[in-house]
PDB file of C-alpha atoms in Angstrom:
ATOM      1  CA  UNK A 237      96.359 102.930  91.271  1.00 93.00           C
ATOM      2  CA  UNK A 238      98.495 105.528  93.128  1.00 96.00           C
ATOM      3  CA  UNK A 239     100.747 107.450  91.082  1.00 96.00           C
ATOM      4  CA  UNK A 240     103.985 108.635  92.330  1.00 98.00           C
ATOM      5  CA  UNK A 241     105.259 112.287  90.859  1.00 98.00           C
ATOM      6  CA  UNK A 242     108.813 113.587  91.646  1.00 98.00           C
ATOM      7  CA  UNK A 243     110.345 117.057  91.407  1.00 97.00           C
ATOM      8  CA  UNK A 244     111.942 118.383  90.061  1.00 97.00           C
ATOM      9  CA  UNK A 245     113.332 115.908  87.123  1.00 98.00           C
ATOM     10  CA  UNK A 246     116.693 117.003  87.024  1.00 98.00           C
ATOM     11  CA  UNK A 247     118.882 119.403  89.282  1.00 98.00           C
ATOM     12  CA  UNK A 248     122.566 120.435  89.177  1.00 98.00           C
ATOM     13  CA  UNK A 249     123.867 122.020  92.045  1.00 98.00           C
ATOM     14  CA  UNK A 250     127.261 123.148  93.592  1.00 98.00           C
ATOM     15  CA  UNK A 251     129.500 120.548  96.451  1.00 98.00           C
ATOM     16  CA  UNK A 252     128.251 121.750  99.180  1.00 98.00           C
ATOM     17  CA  UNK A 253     124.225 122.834  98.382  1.00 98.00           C
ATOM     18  CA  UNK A 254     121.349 121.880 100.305  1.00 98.00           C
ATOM     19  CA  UNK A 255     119.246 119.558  97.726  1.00 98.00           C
ATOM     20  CA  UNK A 256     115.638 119.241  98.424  1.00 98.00           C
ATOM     21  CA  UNK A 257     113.808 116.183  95.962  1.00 98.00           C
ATOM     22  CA  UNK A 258     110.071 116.126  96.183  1.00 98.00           C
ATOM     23  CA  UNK A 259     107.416 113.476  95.907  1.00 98.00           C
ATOM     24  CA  UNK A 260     103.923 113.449  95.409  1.00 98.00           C
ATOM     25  CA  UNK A 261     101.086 110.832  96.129  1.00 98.00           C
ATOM     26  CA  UNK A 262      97.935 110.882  94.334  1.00 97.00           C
ATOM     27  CA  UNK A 263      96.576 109.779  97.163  1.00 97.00           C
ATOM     28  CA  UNK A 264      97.514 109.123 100.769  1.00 97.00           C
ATOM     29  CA  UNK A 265      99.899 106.054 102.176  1.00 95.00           C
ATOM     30  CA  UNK A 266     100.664 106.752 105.760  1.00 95.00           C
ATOM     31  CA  UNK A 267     104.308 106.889 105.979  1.00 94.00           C
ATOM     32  CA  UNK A 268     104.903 103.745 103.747  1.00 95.00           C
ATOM     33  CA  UNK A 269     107.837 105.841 101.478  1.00 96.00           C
ATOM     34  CA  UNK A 270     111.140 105.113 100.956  1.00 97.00           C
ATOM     35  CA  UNK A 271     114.085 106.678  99.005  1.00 98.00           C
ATOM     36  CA  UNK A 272     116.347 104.928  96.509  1.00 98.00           C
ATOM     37  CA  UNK A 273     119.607 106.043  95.401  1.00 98.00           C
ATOM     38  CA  UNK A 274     121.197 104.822  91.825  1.00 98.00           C
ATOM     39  CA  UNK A 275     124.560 105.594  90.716  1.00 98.00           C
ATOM     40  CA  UNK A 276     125.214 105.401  86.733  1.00 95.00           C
ATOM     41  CA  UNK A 277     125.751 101.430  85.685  1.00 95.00           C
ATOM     42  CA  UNK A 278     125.239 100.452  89.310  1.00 98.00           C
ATOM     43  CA  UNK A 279     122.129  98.920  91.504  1.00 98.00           C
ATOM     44  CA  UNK A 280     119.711 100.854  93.209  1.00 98.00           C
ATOM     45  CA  UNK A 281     120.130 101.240  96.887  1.00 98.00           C
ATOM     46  CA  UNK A 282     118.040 101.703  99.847  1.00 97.00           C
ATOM     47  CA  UNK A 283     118.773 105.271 102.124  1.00 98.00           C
ATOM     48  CA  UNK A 284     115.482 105.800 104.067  1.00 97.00           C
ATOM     49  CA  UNK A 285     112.245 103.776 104.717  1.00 96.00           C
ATOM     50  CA  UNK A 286     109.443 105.089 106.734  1.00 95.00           C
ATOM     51  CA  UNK A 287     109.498 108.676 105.139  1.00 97.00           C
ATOM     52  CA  UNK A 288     112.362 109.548 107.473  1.00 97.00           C
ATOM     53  CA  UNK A 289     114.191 106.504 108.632  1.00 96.00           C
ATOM     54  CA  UNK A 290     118.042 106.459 107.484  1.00 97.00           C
ATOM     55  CA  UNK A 291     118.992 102.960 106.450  1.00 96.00           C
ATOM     56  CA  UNK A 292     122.226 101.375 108.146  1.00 94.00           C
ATOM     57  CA  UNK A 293     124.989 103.101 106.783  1.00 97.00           C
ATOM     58  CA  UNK A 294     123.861 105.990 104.807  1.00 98.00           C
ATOM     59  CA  UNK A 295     125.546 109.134 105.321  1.00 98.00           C
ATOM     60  CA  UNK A 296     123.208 111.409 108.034  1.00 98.00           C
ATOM     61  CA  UNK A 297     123.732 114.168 105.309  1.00 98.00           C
ATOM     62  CA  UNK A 298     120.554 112.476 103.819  1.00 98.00           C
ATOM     63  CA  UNK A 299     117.216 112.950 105.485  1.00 98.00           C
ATOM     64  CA  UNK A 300     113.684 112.321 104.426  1.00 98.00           C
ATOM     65  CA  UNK A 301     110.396 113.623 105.689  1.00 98.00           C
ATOM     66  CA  UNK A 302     106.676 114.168 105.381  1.00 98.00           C
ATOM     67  CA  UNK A 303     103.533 111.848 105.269  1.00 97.00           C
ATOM     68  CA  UNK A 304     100.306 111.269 103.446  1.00 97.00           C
ATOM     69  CA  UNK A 305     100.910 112.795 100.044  1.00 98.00           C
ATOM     70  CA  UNK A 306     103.644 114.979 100.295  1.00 98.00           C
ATOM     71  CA  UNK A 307     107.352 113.653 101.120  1.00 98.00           C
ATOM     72  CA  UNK A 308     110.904 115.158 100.793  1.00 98.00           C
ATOM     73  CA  UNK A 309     114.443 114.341 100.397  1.00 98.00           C
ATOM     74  CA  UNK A 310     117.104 116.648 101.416  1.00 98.00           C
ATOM     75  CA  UNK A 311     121.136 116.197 101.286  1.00 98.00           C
ATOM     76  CA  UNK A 312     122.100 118.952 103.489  1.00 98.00           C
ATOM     77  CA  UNK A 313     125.592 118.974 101.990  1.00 98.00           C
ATOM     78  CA  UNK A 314     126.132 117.861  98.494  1.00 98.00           C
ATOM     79  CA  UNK A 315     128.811 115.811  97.446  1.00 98.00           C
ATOM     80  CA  UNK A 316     130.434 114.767  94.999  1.00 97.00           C
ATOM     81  CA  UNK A 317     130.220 111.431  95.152  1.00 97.00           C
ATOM     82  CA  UNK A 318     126.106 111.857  95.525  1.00 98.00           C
ATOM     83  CA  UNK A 319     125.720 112.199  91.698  1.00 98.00           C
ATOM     84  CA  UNK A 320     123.173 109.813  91.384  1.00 98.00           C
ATOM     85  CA  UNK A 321     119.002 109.442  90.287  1.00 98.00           C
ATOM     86  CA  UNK A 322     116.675 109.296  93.434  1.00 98.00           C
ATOM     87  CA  UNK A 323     113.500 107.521  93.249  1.00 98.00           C
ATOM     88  CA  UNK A 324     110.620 107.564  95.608  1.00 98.00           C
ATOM     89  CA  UNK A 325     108.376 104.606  96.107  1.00 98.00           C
ATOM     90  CA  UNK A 326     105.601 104.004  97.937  1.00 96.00           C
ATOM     91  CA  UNK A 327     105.101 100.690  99.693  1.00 94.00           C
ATOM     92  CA  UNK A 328     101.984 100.347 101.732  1.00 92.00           C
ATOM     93  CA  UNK A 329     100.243  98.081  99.185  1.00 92.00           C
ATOM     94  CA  UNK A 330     100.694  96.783  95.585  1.00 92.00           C
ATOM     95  CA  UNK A 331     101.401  97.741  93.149  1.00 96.00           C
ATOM     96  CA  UNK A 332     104.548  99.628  94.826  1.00 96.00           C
ATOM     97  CA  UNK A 333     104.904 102.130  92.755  1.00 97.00           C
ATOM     98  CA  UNK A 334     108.378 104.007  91.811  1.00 98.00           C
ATOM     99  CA  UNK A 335     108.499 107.594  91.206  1.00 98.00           C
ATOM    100  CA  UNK A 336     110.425 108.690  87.872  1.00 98.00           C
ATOM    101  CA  UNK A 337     113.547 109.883  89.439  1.00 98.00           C
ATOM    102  CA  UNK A 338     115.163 112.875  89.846  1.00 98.00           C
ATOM    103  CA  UNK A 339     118.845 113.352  88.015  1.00 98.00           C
ATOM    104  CA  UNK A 340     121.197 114.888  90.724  1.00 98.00           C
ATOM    105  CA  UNK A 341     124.459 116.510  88.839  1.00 98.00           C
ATOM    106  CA  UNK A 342     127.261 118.780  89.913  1.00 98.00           C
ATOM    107  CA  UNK A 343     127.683 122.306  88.754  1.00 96.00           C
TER     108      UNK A 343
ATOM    109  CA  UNK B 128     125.617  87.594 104.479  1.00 96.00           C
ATOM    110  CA  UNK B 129     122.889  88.601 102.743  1.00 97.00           C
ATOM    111  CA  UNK B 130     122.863  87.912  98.494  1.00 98.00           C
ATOM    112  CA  UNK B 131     120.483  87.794  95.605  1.00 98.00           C
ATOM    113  CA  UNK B 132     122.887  86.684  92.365  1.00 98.00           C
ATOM    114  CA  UNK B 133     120.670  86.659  89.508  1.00 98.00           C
ATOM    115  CA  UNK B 134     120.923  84.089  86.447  1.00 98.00           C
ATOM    116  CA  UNK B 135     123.320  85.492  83.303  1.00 98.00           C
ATOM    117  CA  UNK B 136     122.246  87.969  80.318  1.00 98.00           C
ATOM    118  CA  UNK B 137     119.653  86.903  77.793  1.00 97.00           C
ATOM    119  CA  UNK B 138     119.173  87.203  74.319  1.00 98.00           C
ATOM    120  CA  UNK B 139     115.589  86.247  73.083  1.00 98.00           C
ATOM    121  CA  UNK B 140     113.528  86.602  70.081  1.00 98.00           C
ATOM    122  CA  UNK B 141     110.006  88.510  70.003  1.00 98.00           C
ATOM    123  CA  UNK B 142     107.573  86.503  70.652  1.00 98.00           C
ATOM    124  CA  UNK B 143     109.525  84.207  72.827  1.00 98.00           C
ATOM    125  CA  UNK B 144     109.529  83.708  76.546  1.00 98.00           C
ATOM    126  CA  UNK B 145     112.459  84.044  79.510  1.00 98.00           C
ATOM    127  CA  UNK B 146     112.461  82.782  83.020  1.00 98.00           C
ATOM    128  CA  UNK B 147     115.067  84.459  84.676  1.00 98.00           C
ATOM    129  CA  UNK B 148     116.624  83.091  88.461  1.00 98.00           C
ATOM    130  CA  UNK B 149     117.378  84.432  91.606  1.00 98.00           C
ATOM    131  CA  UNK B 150     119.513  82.408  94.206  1.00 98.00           C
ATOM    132  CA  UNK B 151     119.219  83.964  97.597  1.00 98.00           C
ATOM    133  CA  UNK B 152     121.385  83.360 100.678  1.00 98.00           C
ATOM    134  CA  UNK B 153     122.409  85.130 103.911  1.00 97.00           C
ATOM    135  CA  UNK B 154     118.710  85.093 105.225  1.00 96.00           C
ATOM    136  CA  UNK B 155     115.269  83.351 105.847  1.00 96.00           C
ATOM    137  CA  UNK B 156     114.145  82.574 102.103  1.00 97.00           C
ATOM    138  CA  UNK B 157     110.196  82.574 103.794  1.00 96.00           C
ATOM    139  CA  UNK B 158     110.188  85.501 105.810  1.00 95.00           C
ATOM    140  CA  UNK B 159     110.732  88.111 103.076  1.00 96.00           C
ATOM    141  CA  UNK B 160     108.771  88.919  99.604  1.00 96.00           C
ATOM    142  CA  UNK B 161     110.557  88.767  96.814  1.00 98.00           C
ATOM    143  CA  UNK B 162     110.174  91.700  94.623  1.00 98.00           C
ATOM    144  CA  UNK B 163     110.829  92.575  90.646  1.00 98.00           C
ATOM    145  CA  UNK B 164     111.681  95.289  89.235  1.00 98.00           C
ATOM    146  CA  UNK B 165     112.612  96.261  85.344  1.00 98.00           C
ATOM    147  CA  UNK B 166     114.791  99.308  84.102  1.00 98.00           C
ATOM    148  CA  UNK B 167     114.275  99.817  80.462  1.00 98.00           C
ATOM    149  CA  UNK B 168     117.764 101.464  78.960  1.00 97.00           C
ATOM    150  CA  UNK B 169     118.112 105.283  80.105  1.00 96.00           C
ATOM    151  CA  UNK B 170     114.945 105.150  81.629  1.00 98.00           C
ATOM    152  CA  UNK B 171     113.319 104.658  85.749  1.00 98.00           C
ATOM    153  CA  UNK B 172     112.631 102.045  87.801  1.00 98.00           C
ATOM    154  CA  UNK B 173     109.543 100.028  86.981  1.00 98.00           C
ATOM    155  CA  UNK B 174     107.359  97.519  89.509  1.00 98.00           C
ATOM    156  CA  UNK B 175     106.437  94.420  88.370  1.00 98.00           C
ATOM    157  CA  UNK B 176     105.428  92.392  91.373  1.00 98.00           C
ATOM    158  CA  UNK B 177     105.644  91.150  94.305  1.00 97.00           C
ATOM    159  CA  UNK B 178     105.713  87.096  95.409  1.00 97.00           C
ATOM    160  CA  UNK B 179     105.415  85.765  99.038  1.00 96.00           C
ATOM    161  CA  UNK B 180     107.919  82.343  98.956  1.00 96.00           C
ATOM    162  CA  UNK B 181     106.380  80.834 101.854  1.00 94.00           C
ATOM    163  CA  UNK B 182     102.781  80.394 100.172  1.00 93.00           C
ATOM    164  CA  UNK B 183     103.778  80.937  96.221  1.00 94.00           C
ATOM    165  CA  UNK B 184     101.052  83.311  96.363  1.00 96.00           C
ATOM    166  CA  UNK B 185     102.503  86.462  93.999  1.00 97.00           C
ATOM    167  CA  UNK B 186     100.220  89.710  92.778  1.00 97.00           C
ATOM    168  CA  UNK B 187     101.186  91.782  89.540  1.00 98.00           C
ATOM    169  CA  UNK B 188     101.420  94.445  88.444  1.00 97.00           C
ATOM    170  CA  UNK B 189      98.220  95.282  85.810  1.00 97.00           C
ATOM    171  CA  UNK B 190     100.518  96.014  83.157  1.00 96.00           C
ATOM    172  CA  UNK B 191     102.201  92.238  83.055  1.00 97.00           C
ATOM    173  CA  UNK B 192      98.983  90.440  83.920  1.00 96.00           C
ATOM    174  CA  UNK B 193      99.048  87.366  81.261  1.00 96.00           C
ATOM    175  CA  UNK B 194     102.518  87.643  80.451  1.00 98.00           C
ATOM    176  CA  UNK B 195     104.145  87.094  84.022  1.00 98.00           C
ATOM    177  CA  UNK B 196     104.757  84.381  86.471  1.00 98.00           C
ATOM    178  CA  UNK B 197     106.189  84.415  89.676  1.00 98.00           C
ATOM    179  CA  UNK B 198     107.651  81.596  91.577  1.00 98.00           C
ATOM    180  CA  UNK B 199     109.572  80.446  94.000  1.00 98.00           C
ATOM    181  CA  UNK B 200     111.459  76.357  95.035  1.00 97.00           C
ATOM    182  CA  UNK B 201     111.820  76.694  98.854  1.00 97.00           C
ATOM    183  CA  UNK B 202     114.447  74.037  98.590  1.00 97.00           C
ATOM    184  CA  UNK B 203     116.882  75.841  96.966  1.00 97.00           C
ATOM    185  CA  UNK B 204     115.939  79.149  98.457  1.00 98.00           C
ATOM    186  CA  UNK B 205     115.708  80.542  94.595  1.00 98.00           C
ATOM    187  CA  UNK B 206     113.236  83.065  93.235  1.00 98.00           C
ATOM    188  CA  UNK B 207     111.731  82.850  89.402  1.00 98.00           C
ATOM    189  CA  UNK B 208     110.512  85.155  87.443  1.00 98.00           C
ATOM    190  CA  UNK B 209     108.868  84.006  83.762  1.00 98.00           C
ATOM    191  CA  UNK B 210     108.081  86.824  80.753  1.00 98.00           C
ATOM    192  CA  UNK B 211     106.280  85.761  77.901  1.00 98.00           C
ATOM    193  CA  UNK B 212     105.278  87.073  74.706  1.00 98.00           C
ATOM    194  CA  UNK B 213     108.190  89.366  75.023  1.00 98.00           C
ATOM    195  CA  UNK B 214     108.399  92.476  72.543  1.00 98.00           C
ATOM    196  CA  UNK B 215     111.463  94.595  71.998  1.00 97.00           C
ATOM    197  CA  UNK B 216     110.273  97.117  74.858  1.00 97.00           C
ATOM    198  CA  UNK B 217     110.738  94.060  77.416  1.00 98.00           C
ATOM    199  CA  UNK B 218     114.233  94.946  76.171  1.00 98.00           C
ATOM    200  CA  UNK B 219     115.595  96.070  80.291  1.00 98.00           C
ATOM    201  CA  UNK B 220     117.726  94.671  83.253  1.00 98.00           C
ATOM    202  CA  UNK B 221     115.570  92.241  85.303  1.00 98.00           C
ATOM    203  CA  UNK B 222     116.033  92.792  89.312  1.00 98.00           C
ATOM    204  CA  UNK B 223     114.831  90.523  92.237  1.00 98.00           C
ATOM    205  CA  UNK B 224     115.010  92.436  95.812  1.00 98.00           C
ATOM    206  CA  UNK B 225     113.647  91.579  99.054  1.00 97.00           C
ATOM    207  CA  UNK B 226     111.386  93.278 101.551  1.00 95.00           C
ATOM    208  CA  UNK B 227     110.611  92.138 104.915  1.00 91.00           C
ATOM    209  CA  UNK B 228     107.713  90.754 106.095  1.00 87.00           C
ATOM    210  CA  UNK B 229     107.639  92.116 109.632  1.00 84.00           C
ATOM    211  CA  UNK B 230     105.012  95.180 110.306  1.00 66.00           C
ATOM    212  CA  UNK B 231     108.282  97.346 110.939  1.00 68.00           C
ATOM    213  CA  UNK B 232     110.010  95.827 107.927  1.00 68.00           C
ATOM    214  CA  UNK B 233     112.265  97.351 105.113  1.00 84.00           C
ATOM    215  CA  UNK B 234     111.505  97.289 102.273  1.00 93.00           C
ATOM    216  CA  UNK B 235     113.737  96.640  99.109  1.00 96.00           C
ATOM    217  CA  UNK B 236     116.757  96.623 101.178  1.00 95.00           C
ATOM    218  CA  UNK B 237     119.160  93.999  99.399  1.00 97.00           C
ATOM    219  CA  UNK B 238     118.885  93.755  95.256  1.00 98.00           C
ATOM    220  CA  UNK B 239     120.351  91.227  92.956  1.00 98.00           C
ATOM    221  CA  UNK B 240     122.876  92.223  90.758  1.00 98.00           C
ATOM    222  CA  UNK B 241     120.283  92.539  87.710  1.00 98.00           C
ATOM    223  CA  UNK B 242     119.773  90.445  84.303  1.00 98.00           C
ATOM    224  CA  UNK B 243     119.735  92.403  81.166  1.00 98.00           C
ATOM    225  CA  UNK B 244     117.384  90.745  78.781  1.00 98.00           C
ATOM    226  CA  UNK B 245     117.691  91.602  75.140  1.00 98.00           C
ATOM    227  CA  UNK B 246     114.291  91.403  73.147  1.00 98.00           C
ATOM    228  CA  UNK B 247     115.638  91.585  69.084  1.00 97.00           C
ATOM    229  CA  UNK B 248     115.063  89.429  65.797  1.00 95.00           C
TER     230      UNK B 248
END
């Protein structure tokens, strides 16, 4: 099976910091990545498909890139209200896999 | 619009089974899987697999093999998922989500609102 590695774990930066989130495929799946956001107690929810396709609503602060292995998630602009764990997952074929999540806190 | 209300907590011994709901509204039951997903307390998001409700067909993840069944009743537009066997590390909330099935589809893009099961003697 494909595993799915993020970095870094956990990150704390300051309102207003460029945030980059990595993830890694063990091996390749096209563009077939999306990006989930979960706030503490609450459900997780969708904010790009495709590798780089902002789902309806999320802030444009948020982007996503790459393809094949290597995929990224930046929030150009932190806020405050973006305390949250991300999770990758891959989605081209089962089992869709979820990465570990990466812990996003405020300084 | 679009929801996925999941049946209420559980509390079940080791050993014993749970078959936990998903009533879904808002959309075309058929024309989108219907995922699950487990988060054990403090810890990520885990895949457990993936049924299509038009056929009933469902594949799992290798870790549940045995212990996990997937199914759907198109007449009431609900989703099932069964655990058996449960241990106390099946102790997690339970989510259904949907992905669609067309080749420029989202995936999971609407979640239920989650079922914590509680595995303890």
């Amino acid at each position: 099976d494909i595993q799915m590695t993020q970095s870094p774990s956990s990150l704390s930066a300051s309102v207003g910091d460029r945030v980059t989130i990595t993830c890694r495929a063990s091996q390749g799946i096209g563009n077939f990545l999306a990006w989930y956001q979960q706030k503490p107690g609450k459900v997780p929810k969708l904010l790009i498909y495709s590798a780089s396709t902002l789902h309806s609503g999320v802030p444009s602060r948020f982007s996503g890139s790459g393809s094949g292995t290597v995929f990224t998630l930046t929030i150009s602009s932190l806020q405050p209200e973006d305390v949250a764990t991300y999770y990758c997952q891959k989605y081209n074929s089962a089992p869709q896999t979820f990465g570990h999540g990466t812990k996003v806190e405020i300084k | 619009q679009v929801q996925l209300v999941q049946s209420e907590a559980e509390l079940q011994k080791p050993g014993a089974s749970v078959k936990i709901s998903c009533r879904t509204s808002g959309y075309s039951f058929t024309k989108f899987w219907m995922h699950w997903v487990r988060q054990a307390p403090g810890q990520g998001l885990e895949w457990m697999g993936i049924m299509n409700p038009s056929g009933g067909t469902a594949i799992y993840a290798q870790r549940f093999q045995g212990r996990v069944t997937m199914t759907r009743d198109t007449s009431t537009n609900m989703g099932y998922m069964e655990l058996r066997s449960l241990r106390s590390d099946d102790t997690a909330i339970y989510y259904c989500a949907r992905e669609d099935m067309a080749s420029s589809g989202l995936p999971l893009d609407f979640w239920g609102q989650g079922t914590l099961v509680t595995v303890s003697s």
